[in-house]
Short mmCIF file of C-alpha atoms in Angstrom, two decimals:
data_model
loop_
_atom_site.label_atom_id
_atom_site.label_comp_id
_atom_site.label_asym_id
_atom_site.label_seq_id
_atom_site.Cartn_x
_atom_site.Cartn_y
_atom_site.Cartn_z
CA SER A 21 -0.08 0.04 -0.04
CA GLY A 22 1.11 3.68 -0.30
CA SER A 23 0.93 6.37 -2.90
CA ILE A 24 2.91 7.25 -6.18
CA THR A 25 2.46 10.87 -6.68
CA GLY A 26 3.84 14.03 -8.30
CA ASN A 27 6.36 12.40 -10.84
CA THR A 28 7.33 13.01 -14.16
CA ILE A 29 8.46 10.29 -16.61
CA ASP A 30 9.74 11.55 -20.14
CA HIS A 31 10.53 9.21 -23.01
CA PHE A 32 10.56 5.86 -21.26
CA SER A 33 8.81 2.99 -23.30
CA ILE A 34 6.40 2.43 -20.38
CA GLY A 35 5.58 5.17 -17.98
CA MET A 36 4.82 2.97 -15.12
CA ASN A 37 4.38 -0.81 -14.37
CA LEU A 38 2.48 -1.31 -11.22
CA VAL A 39 2.02 -4.82 -9.79
CA ASN A 40 -0.29 -6.27 -7.18
CA LEU A 41 -1.18 -2.94 -5.55
CA LYS A 42 -3.35 -2.83 -2.51
CA SER A 43 -5.05 0.04 -0.93
CA SER A 44 -2.82 2.29 -3.10
CA SER A 45 -3.13 5.89 -4.98
CA VAL A 46 -1.34 6.79 -8.03
CA THR A 47 -2.26 10.66 -8.42
CA GLY A 48 -0.92 13.69 -10.22
CA ASN A 49 1.76 11.89 -12.38
CA HIS A 50 2.77 13.20 -15.57
CA VAL A 51 3.92 10.67 -18.47
CA ARG A 52 5.16 11.99 -21.77
CA ASN A 53 6.65 10.56 -24.91
CA ALA A 54 5.61 6.90 -24.06
CA GLY A 55 4.75 3.80 -25.67
CA TYR A 56 2.47 2.94 -22.94
CA GLY A 57 1.37 4.92 -20.00
CA ILE A 58 0.25 3.25 -16.94
CA SER A 59 0.11 -0.54 -16.85
CA LEU A 60 -1.51 -2.48 -14.06
CA TRP A 61 -0.40 -5.96 -13.59
CA SER A 62 -2.10 -8.54 -11.23
CA THR A 63 -0.48 -11.90 -10.95
CA THR A 64 -2.60 -12.57 -7.60
CA VAL A 65 -4.84 -9.60 -6.58
CA MET A 66 -4.89 -5.81 -7.36
CA ASP A 67 -7.41 -4.14 -5.21
CA ALA A 68 -8.46 -0.88 -3.76
CA VAL A 69 -6.36 1.39 -6.14
CA THR A 70 -7.19 4.90 -7.17
CA ILE A 71 -5.66 6.21 -10.10
CA SER A 72 -6.56 9.87 -10.56
CA ALA A 73 -5.42 13.22 -12.14
CA ASN A 74 -2.64 12.01 -14.10
CA THR A 75 -1.62 13.02 -17.56
CA VAL A 76 -0.31 10.53 -20.01
CA ALA A 77 0.85 11.64 -23.58
CA ILE A 78 1.62 8.74 -26.01
CA THR A 79 3.82 9.17 -29.02
CA GLN A 80 2.70 5.98 -30.78
CA VAL A 81 3.48 6.94 -34.19
CA THR A 82 6.89 8.23 -33.57
CA ARG A 83 8.11 5.14 -31.85
CA GLY A 84 6.03 2.83 -34.18
CA THR A 85 4.15 0.82 -31.64
CA ALA A 86 1.57 -1.60 -33.09
CA SER A 87 -0.20 -1.46 -29.71
CA SER A 88 -0.67 1.24 -27.11
CA TRP A 89 -2.63 2.41 -24.21
CA GLY A 90 -2.90 5.43 -21.70
CA ILE A 91 -3.92 3.41 -18.78
CA ALA A 92 -4.78 -0.19 -18.66
CA THR A 93 -4.97 -3.66 -17.11
CA SER A 94 -2.23 -6.17 -18.23
CA PHE A 95 -3.83 -8.31 -21.22
CA ASP A 96 -1.23 -10.97 -21.27
CA ASP A 97 -1.44 -14.92 -21.39
CA GLY A 98 -0.15 -16.34 -18.09
CA ILE A 99 -1.10 -12.99 -15.90
CA ASN A 100 -4.03 -14.21 -14.56
CA GLY A 101 -4.69 -12.24 -11.50
CA GLU A 102 -7.70 -10.48 -10.27
CA PHE A 103 -8.72 -6.81 -10.17
CA SER A 104 -11.14 -5.29 -7.93
CA ASN A 105 -12.22 -1.80 -6.56
CA LEU A 106 -10.27 0.07 -9.15
CA LEU A 107 -11.19 3.66 -9.65
CA ILE A 108 -9.85 5.47 -12.58
CA ILE A 109 -10.77 8.99 -12.17
CA GLY A 110 -10.13 12.54 -13.81
CA ASN A 111 -7.15 11.37 -15.77
CA ILE A 112 -6.19 13.01 -19.34
CA VAL A 113 -4.79 10.73 -21.99
CA GLN A 114 -3.68 11.97 -25.21
CA PHE A 115 -2.04 10.25 -28.27
CA GLU A 116 -0.10 11.39 -31.07
CA GLN A 117 -1.84 12.36 -34.51
CA GLU A 118 -2.22 9.22 -36.60
CA SER A 119 -1.52 10.74 -40.15
CA THR A 120 -1.30 7.62 -42.27
CA SER A 121 -2.51 3.96 -42.39
CA ARG A 122 0.36 1.90 -40.60
CA ALA A 123 0.42 -1.65 -39.28
CA ILE A 124 -1.23 -1.65 -35.97
CA SER A 125 -2.83 -4.02 -33.26
CA GLY A 126 -6.73 -3.34 -33.13
CA SER A 127 -7.38 -5.78 -30.20
CA VAL A 128 -4.93 -4.29 -27.61
CA ASN A 129 -4.93 -0.40 -28.40
CA TYR A 130 -7.01 1.94 -26.27
CA GLY A 131 -6.99 5.07 -24.10
CA ILE A 132 -8.18 3.32 -20.91
CA GLY A 133 -8.46 -0.45 -21.01
CA LEU A 134 -10.02 -2.91 -18.36
CA GLN A 135 -9.10 -5.88 -20.41
CA ALA A 136 -7.40 -8.96 -18.50
CA MET A 137 -6.77 -12.50 -18.35
CA GLY A 138 -8.50 -12.50 -15.05
CA ASN A 139 -11.44 -11.43 -13.39
CA ILE A 140 -12.28 -7.67 -12.93
CA ALA A 141 -14.93 -6.43 -10.42
CA ASN A 142 -16.07 -3.15 -9.06
CA ALA A 143 -14.30 -0.72 -11.30
CA VAL A 144 -15.10 2.99 -12.18
CA VAL A 145 -13.85 5.00 -15.17
CA LEU A 146 -14.92 8.50 -14.23
CA GLY A 147 -14.35 11.93 -15.63
CA SER A 148 -11.61 11.12 -17.85
CA GLU A 149 -10.68 12.83 -21.25
CA ILE A 150 -9.23 10.72 -24.07
CA VAL A 151 -7.86 12.37 -27.08
CA ARG A 152 -7.11 10.81 -30.58
CA ALA A 153 -6.94 7.21 -29.31
CA PRO A 154 -5.87 5.10 -32.47
CA VAL A 155 -8.35 2.42 -32.02
CA ARG A 156 -10.72 2.41 -28.91
CA GLY A 157 -11.25 5.10 -26.57
CA ILE A 158 -12.27 3.05 -23.43
CA ALA A 159 -12.54 -1.00 -23.43
CA VAL A 160 -14.18 -3.20 -21.24
CA GLY A 161 -14.04 -7.00 -20.90
CA THR A 162 -12.27 -9.90 -23.03
CA LEU A 163 -13.94 -12.09 -25.41
CA ASP A 164 -12.48 -15.02 -23.43
CA GLY A 165 -15.44 -16.30 -21.87
CA ARG A 166 -13.40 -17.86 -18.82
CA TYR A 167 -12.87 -14.24 -17.54
CA THR A 168 -15.55 -11.94 -16.35
CA ALA A 169 -16.05 -8.08 -16.04
CA ALA A 170 -18.67 -7.33 -13.40
CA ARG A 171 -20.08 -4.12 -11.89
CA VAL A 172 -17.87 -1.63 -14.14
CA SER A 173 -19.16 1.88 -14.51
CA VAL A 174 -17.80 4.00 -17.14
CA VAL A 175 -19.40 7.59 -16.65
CA ASP A 176 -19.08 11.24 -17.52
CA ASN A 177 -15.73 10.67 -19.82
CA ARG A 178 -15.01 12.89 -22.68
CA ILE A 179 -13.49 11.00 -25.65
CA VAL A 180 -12.35 12.96 -28.95
CA ASP A 181 -11.56 11.43 -32.18
CA ALA A 182 -11.34 7.84 -31.24
CA GLY A 183 -10.45 5.50 -34.17
CA SER A 184 -8.09 7.75 -35.46
CA ASN A 185 -6.02 5.06 -37.39
CA PHE A 186 -7.70 3.80 -40.47
CA ALA A 187 -5.44 0.60 -40.88
CA ALA A 188 -7.51 -2.54 -41.98
CA GLY A 189 -6.20 -4.22 -38.65
CA ALA A 190 -7.72 -1.16 -36.60
CA SER A 191 -11.01 -0.82 -38.29
CA TRP A 192 -13.01 -3.82 -36.94
CA TYR A 193 -12.08 -2.87 -33.36
CA SER A 194 -12.66 0.91 -33.60
CA ALA A 195 -15.03 2.51 -31.00
CA ALA A 196 -15.36 5.32 -28.58
CA VAL A 197 -16.16 2.62 -25.90
CA SER A 198 -16.20 -1.00 -26.57
CA VAL A 199 -17.76 -3.42 -24.12
CA GLN A 200 -17.58 -7.16 -24.77
CA GLY A 201 -17.39 -10.47 -23.29
CA ASN A 202 -18.60 -12.44 -20.16
CA LEU A 203 -20.15 -9.33 -18.59
CA SER A 204 -22.53 -8.43 -15.79
CA SER A 205 -23.67 -5.13 -14.41
CA ILE A 206 -22.16 -2.81 -16.84
CA ASP A 207 -23.15 1.19 -16.83
CA VAL A 208 -21.86 3.31 -19.69
CA VAL A 209 -23.70 6.63 -18.82
CA ARG A 210 -23.42 10.02 -19.77
CA ASN A 211 -20.19 10.12 -21.91
CA ARG A 212 -19.49 12.65 -24.30
CA LEU A 213 -18.00 11.53 -27.81
CA ASP A 214 -16.46 14.32 -30.04
CA PHE A 215 -15.29 13.77 -33.66
CA ILE A 216 -13.28 16.94 -34.57
CA SER A 217 -10.74 15.82 -37.16
#
């Protein structure tokens, strides 16, 4: 348990790898020029974690990364821990402008992702802003029916220009908000979706 507060992380491939946190807060950090922002890993249980008021700037085009995310649970085979009581509140995630079609991963590419090879329960994504996500703004759940997402709320977020990459690998996945898989009690309410480009 503890807090991760007020750090500035610039030009690292991954801003933060946070593993098996409990009763912790991740607040007021700045990740810049990254391929991936804040990654949440659970090998056993991650519980009662608040991720709030962070700014994440992803340079996925410059780095040439096929996948990218701002804040996301790990989605890796063999990493099968549980996530519970996650609060993701008031964060700003911005991606580099996608100007041309390029090789890209559609399935693991989002501003905020709650997609894991483990169960996710009691999570809130609230009041965040996601700008120019190449594929999906917010993703909840996985198509693998062994893992559940339950009691998840996606509320009052602003998503601007989601699906900004036009590659064939991305088009089937593009969405402002994607909800999929073995789900129960999912709320997607009062989000604002803007397309400016």
